[in-house]
Short mmCIF file of C-alpha atoms in Angstrom, two decimals:
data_model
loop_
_atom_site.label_atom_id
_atom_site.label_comp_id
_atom_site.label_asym_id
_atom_site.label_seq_id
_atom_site.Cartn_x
_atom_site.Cartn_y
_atom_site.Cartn_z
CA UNK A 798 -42.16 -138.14 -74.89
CA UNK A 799 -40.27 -134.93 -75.60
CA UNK A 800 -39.91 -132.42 -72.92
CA UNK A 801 -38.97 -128.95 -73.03
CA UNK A 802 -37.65 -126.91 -69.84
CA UNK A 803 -38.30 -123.09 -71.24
CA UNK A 804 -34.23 -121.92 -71.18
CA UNK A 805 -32.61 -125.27 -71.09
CA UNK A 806 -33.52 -127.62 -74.26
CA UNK A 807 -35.68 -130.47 -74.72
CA UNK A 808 -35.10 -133.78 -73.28
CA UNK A 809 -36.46 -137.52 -73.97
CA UNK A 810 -38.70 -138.55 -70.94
CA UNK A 811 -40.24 -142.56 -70.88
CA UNK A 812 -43.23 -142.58 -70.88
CA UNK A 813 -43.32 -144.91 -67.26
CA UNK A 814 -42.15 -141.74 -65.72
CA UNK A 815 -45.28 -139.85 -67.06
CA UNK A 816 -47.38 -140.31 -63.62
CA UNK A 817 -43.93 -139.31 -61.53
CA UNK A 818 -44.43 -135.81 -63.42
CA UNK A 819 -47.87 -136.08 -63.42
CA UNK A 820 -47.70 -136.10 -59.35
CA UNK A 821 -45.45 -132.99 -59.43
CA UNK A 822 -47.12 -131.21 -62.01
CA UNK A 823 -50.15 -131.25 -59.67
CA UNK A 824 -48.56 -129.62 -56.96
CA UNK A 825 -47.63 -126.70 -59.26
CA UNK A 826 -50.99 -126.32 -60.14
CA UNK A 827 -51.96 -125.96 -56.82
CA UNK A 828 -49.77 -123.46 -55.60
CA UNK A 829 -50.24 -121.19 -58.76
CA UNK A 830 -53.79 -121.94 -58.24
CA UNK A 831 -53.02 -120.98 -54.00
CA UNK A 832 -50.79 -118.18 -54.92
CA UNK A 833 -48.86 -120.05 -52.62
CA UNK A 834 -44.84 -118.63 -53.45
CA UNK A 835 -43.51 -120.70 -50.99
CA UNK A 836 -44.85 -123.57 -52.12
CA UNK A 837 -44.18 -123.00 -55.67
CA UNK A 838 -40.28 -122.29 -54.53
CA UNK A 839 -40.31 -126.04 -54.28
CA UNK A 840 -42.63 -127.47 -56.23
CA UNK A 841 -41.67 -126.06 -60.25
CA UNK A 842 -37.41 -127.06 -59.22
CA UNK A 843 -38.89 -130.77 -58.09
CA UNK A 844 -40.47 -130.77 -61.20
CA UNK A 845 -37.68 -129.77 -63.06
CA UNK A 846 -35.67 -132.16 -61.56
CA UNK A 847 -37.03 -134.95 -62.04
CA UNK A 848 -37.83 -134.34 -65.59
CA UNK A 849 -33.79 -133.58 -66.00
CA UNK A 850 -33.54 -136.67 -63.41
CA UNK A 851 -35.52 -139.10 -65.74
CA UNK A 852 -34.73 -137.08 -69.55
CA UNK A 853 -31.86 -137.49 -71.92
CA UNK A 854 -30.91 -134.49 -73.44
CA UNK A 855 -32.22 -134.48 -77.56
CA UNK A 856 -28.93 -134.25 -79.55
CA UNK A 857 -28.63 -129.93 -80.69
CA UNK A 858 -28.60 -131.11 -84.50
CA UNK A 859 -32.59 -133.21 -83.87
CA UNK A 860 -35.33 -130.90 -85.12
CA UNK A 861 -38.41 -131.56 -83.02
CA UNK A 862 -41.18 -130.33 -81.49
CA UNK A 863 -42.09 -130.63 -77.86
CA UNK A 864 -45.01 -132.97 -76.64
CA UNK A 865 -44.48 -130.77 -73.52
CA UNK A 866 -43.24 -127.42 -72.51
CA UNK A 867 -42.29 -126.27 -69.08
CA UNK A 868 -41.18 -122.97 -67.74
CA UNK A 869 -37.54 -122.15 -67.09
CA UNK A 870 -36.17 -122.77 -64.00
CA UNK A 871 -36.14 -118.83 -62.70
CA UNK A 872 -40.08 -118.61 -63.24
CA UNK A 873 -41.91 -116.48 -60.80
CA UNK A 874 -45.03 -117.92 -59.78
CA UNK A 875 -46.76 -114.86 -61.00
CA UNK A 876 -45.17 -115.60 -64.66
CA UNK A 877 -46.27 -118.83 -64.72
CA UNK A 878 -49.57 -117.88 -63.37
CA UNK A 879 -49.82 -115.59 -66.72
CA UNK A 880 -48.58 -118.16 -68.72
CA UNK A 881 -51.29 -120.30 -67.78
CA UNK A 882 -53.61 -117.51 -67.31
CA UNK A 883 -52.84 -116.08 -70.95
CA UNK A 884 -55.12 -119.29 -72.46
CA UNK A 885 -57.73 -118.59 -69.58
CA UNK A 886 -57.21 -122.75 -68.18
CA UNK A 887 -56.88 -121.24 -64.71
CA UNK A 888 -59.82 -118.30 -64.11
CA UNK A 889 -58.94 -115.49 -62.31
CA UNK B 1100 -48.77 -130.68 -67.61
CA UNK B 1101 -50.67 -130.65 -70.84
CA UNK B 1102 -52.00 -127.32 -69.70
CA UNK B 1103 -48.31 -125.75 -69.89
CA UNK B 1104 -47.72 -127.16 -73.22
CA UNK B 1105 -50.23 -125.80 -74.97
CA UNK B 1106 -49.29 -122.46 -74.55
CA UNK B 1107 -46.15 -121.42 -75.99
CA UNK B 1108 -47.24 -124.05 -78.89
CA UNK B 1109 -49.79 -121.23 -80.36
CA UNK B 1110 -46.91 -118.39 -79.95
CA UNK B 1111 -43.98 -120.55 -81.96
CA UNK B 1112 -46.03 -121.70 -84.73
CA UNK B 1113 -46.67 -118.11 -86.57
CA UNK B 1114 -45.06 -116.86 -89.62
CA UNK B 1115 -45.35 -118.66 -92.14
CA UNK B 1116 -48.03 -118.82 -94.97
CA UNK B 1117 -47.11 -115.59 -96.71
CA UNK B 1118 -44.92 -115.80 -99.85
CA UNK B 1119 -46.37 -116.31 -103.07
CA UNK B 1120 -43.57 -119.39 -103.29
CA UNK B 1121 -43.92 -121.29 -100.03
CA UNK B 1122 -40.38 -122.31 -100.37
CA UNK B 1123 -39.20 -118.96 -100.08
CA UNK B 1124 -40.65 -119.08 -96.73
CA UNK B 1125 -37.80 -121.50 -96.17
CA UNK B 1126 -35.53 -118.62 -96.59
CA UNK B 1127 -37.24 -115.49 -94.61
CA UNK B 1128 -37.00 -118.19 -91.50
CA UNK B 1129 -33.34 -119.12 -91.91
CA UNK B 1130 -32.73 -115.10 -91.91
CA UNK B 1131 -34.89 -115.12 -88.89
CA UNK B 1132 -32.86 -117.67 -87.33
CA UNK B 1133 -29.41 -116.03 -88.18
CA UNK B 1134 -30.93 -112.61 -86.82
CA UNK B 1135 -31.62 -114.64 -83.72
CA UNK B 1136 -28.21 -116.40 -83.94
CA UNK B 1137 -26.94 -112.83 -83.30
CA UNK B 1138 -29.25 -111.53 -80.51
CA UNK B 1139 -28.37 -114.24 -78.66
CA UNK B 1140 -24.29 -113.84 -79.07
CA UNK B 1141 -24.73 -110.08 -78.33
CA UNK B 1142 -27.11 -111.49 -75.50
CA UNK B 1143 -23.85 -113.25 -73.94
CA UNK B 1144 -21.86 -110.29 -74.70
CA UNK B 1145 -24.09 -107.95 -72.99
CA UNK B 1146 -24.24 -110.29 -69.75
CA UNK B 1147 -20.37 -110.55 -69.89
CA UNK B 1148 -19.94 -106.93 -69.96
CA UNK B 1149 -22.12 -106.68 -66.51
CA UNK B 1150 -20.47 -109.76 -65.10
CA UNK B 1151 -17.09 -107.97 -65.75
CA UNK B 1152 -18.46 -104.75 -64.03
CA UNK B 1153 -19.33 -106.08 -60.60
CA UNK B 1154 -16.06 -107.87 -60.70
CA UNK B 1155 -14.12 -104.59 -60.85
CA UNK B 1156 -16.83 -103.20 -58.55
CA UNK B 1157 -15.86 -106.26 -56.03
CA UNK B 1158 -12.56 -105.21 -56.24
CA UNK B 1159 -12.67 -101.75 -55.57
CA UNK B 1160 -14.80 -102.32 -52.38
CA UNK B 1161 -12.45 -104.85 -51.11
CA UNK B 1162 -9.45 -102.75 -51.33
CA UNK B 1163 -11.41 -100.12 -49.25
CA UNK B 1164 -12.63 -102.94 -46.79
CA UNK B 1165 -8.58 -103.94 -46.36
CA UNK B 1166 -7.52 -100.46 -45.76
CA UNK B 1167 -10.25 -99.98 -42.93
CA UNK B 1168 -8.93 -103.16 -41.58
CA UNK B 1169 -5.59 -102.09 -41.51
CA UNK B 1170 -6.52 -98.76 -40.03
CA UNK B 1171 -8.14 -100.84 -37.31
CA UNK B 1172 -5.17 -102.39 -36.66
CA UNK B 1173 -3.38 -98.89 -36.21
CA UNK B 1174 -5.61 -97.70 -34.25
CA UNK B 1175 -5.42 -100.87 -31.69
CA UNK B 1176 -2.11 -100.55 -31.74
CA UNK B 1177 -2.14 -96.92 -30.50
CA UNK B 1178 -4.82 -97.73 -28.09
CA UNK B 1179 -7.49 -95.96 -30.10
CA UNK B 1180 -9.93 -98.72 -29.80
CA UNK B 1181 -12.60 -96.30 -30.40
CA UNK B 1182 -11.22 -95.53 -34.03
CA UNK B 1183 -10.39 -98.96 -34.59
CA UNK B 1184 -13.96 -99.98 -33.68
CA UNK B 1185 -15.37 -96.98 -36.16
CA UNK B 1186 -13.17 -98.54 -39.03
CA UNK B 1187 -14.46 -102.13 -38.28
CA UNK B 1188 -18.25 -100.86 -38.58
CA UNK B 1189 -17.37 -99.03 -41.76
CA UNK B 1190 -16.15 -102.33 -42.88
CA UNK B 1191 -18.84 -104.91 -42.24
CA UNK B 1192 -20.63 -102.10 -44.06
CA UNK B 1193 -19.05 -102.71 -47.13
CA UNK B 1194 -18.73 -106.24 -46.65
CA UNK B 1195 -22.46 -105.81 -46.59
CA UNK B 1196 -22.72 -104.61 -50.29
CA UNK B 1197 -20.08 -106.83 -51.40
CA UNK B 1198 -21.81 -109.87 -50.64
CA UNK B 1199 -24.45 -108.33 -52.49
CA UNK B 1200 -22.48 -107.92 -55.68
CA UNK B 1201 -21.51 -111.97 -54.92
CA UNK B 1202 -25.24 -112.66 -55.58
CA UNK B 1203 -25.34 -110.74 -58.27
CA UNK B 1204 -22.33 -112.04 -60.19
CA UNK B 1205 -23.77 -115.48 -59.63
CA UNK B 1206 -26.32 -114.74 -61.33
CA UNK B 1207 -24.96 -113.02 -64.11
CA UNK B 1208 -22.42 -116.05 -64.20
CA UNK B 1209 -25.16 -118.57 -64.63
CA UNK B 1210 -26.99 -116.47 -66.97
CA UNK B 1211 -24.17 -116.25 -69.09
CA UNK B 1212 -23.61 -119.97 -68.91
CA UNK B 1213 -27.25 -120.26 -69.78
CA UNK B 1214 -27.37 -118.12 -72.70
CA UNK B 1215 -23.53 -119.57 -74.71
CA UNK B 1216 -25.05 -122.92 -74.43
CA UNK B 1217 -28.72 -121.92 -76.15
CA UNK B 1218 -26.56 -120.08 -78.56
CA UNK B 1219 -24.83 -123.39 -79.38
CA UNK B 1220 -27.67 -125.55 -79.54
CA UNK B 1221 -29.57 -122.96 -81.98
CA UNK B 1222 -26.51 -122.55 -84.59
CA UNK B 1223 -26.42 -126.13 -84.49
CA UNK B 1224 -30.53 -126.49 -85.02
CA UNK B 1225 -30.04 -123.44 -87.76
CA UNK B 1226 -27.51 -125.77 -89.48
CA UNK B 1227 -29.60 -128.71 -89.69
CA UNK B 1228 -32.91 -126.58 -90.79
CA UNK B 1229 -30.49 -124.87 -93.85
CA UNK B 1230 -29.65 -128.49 -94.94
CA UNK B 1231 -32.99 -129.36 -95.22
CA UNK B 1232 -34.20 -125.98 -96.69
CA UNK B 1233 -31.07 -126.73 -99.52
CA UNK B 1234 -33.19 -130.14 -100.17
CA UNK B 1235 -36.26 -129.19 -99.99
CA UNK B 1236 -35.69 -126.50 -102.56
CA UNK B 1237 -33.60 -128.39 -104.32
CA UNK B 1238 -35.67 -131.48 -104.97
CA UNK B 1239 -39.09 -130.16 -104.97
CA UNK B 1240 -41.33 -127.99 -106.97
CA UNK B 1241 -43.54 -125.33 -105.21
CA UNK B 1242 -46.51 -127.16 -105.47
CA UNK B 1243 -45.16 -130.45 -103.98
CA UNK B 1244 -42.88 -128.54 -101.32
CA UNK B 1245 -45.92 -127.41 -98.90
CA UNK B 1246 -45.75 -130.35 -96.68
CA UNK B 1247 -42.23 -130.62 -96.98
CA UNK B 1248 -41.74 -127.21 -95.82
CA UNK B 1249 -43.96 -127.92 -92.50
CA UNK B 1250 -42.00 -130.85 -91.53
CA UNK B 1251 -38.72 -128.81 -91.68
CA UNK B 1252 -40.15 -126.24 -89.53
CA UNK B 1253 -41.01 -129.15 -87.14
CA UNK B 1254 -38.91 -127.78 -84.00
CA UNK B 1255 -36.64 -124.78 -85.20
CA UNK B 1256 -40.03 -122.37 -84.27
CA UNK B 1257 -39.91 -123.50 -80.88
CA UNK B 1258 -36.26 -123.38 -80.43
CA UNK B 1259 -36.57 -119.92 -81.69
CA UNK B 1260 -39.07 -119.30 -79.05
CA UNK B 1261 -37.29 -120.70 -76.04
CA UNK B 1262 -34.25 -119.07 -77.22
CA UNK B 1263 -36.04 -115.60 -77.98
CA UNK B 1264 -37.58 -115.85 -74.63
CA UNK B 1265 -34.29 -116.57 -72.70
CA UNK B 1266 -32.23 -113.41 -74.44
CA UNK B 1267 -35.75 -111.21 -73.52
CA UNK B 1268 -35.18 -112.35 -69.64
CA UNK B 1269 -31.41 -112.04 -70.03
CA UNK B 1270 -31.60 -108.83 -71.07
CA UNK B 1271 -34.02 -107.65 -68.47
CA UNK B 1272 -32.06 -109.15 -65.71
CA UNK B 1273 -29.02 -107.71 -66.77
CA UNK B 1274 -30.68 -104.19 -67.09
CA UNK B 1275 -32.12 -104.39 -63.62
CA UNK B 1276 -28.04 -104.87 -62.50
CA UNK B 1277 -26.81 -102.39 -64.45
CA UNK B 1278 -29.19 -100.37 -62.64
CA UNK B 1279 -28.24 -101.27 -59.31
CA UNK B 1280 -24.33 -101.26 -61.14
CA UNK B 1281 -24.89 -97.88 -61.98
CA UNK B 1282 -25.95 -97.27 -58.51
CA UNK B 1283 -22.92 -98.58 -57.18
CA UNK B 1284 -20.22 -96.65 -59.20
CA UNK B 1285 -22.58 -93.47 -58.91
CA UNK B 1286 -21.53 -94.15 -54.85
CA UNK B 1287 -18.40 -94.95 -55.16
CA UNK B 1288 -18.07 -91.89 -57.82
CA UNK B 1289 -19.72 -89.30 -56.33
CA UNK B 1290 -18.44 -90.12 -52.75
CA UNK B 1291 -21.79 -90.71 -50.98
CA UNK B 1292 -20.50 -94.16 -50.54
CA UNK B 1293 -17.50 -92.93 -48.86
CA UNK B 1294 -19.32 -91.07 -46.16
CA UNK B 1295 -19.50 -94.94 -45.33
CA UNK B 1296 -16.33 -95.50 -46.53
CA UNK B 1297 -13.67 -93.95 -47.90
CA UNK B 1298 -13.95 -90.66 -46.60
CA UNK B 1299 -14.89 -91.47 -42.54
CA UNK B 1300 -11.59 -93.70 -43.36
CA UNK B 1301 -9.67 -90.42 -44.44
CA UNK B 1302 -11.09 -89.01 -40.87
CA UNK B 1303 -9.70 -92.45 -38.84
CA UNK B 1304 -6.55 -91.78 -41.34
CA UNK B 1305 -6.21 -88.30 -40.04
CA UNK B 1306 -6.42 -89.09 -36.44
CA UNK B 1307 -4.05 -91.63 -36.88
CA UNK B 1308 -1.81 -89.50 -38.44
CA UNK B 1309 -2.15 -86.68 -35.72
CA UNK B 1310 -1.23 -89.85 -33.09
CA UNK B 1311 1.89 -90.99 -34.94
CA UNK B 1312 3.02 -87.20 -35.06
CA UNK B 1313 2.42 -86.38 -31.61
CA UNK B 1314 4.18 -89.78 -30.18
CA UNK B 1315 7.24 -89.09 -32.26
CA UNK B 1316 7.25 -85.29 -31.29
CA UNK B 1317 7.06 -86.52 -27.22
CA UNK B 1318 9.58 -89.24 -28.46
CA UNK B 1319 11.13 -85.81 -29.90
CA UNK B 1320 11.37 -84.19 -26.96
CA UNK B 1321 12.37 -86.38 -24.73
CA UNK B 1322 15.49 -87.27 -26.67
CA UNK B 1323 15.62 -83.23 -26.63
CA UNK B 1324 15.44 -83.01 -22.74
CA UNK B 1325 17.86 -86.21 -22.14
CA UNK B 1326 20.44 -84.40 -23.78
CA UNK B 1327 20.06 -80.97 -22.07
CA UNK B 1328 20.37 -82.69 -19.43
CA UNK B 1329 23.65 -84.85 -19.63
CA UNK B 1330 25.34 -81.59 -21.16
CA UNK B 1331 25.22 -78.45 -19.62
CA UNK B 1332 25.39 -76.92 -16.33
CA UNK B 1333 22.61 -78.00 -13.48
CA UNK B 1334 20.49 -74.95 -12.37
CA UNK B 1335 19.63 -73.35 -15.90
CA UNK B 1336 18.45 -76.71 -16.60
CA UNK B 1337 16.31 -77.45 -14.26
CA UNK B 1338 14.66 -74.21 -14.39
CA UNK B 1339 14.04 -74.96 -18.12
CA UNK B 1340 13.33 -78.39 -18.05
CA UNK B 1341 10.59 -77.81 -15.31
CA UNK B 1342 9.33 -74.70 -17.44
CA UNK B 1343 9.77 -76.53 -21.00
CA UNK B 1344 7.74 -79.56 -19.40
CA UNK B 1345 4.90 -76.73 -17.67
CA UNK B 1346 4.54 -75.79 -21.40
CA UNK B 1347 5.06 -79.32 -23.17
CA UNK B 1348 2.12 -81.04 -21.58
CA UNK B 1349 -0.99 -78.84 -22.31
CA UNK B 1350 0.26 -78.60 -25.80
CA UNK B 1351 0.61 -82.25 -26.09
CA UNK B 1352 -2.50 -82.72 -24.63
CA UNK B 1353 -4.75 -80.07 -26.64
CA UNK B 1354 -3.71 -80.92 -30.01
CA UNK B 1355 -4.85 -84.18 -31.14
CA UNK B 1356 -7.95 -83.42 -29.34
CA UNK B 1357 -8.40 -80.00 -31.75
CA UNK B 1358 -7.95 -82.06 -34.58
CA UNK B 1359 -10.29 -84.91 -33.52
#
């Protein structure tokens, strides 16, 4: 599975590690669902992390598109919110 | 997580379907991609500029904050702890904003970082998309070269994208400094910031000054009055010694305090 991290490049995740993310990826959700910044100030860099954590980097010259995209690392949780928000998946 | 991908999926994959020859669609994207190629390199440029700015800001504030210090210094040793303690406020003052300007060159620092290596990565994608766009035009006809041409789009849209998106937020961090930059050398320019400063530190200067002078004028006149009195004859001198000292001491006395 290729992962991109919005800012960074796109790394090669196994797909054993997919429920790991999975677990994180849920508690973003929730605190951009909560509105809960503090929250979200840990949640989207333990994301990140692990995906960089479990990823190798795809060599610059490889031509491929994501199976996943991910914010960069500075993200407010109001951008993602609107980046979410901008396909209507989270109301309100 | 599949909810995040989707998303910037429908913005990267726009563009295309317009020429008559869908291989020359090959070509408006590689001059899309060098355009891009050189946002992003005047992107670093632009952040290395600001970077380079709150250095020479850092600078300037720390020579003021070593000059208060040593005015501090001065003033203890004269027993002025007042002015010494004066200077020292000043000081953690401007150690204030320079800690400040730390933050901020971290930033700028990483954001710089951030920005070279996405310009690497895309002249390096760019390369590999011309080589294909050489073979695909080179080996197929128009009508063959539709699918062809998707595949070698596969990924060099959404590098665009990322990288597009990473010069936009560059670029509005680095405005948001220069703001606050601009700020900073409006202060330091207009002397505002020296009311803090540089300028209260002219006023601990001056009083220094004035306590220098009036130690070596008593250290003056006492050199004065020991040798009137080692050289002439003994009741003119005491008469002027007591009236020379009646006079001395008010004036001593009065004058820094006028200045103060």
């Amino acid at each position: 599975m290729i992962v991109r991290i919005l800012g960074e490049g796109q790394l090669t995740v196994a797909d054993e590690h997919l429920d790991d993310l999975n677990a994180l990826d849920g508690d973003v959700e929730r605190a951009i669902t909560a509105g809960d910044e503090a929250a979200f100030a840990i949640a989207l860099p333990a994301l990140l992390d692990a995906v960089r954590a479990h990823g190798v980097p795809v060599p610059d010259e490889e031509l491929v598109d994501s199976d996943l995209i991910l914010p960069p690392s500075d993200a407010t949780l109001a951008e993602v919110a609107e980046m979410l928000g901008e396909e209507g998946l989270i109301p309100g | 997580m599949k909810r995040m991908t989707m998303i910037f999926r429908s913005k990267a994959n726009t563009a295309l379907d317009r020429a008559e020859d869908p291989r020359q669609t090959l070509d408006y994207s590689y001059q899309k991609q060098l355009e891009l190629l050189q946002k992003v390199r005047r992107g670093v440029a632009d952040v290395a500029t600001s970077r380079k700015r709150v250095e020479l800001q850092m600078t300037q504030l720390e020579q003021q904050g070593n000059k208060l210090h040593d005015q501090a210094q001065q003033g203890l040793a004269n027993n002025r702890e007042d002015l010494a303690r004066e200077a020292l406020t000043r000081r953690s003052g401007l150690q204030q904003q320079i800690s400040e300007l730390q933050t901020q060159h971290a930033n700028l620092q990483a954001e710089e970082e951030k920005l070279t290596l996405a310009s690497r990565r895309l002249q390096t994608k760019v390369e590999s998309f011309r080589t294909r766009k050489e073979t695909i035009k080179a080996t197929y006809t128009a009508a063959e070269a539709q699918t062809k041409i998707n595949e070698a789009f596969t990924g060099i849209s959404e590098e665009m994208g990322d990288v597009g998106l990473a010069v936009q937020r560059a670029e509005d961090k680095t405005a948001q400094m220069q703001a606050r930059a601009g700020a900073v050398d409006e202060l330091i320019a207009s002397g505002a910031l020296e009311d803090v400063t540089a300028s209260p530190g002219d006023d601990i200067a001056r009083e220094l000054d004035a306590l220098s002078a009036g130690t070596s004028v008593d250290a003056e006149l006492a050199a004065m009055k020991n040798q009137l009195g080692s050289g002439s004859p003994a009741p003119a001198i005491e008469a002027r010694d007591s009236d020379s000292a009646a006079v001395e001491t008010p004036a001593r006395e009065t004058k820094p305090e006028g200045q103060a």
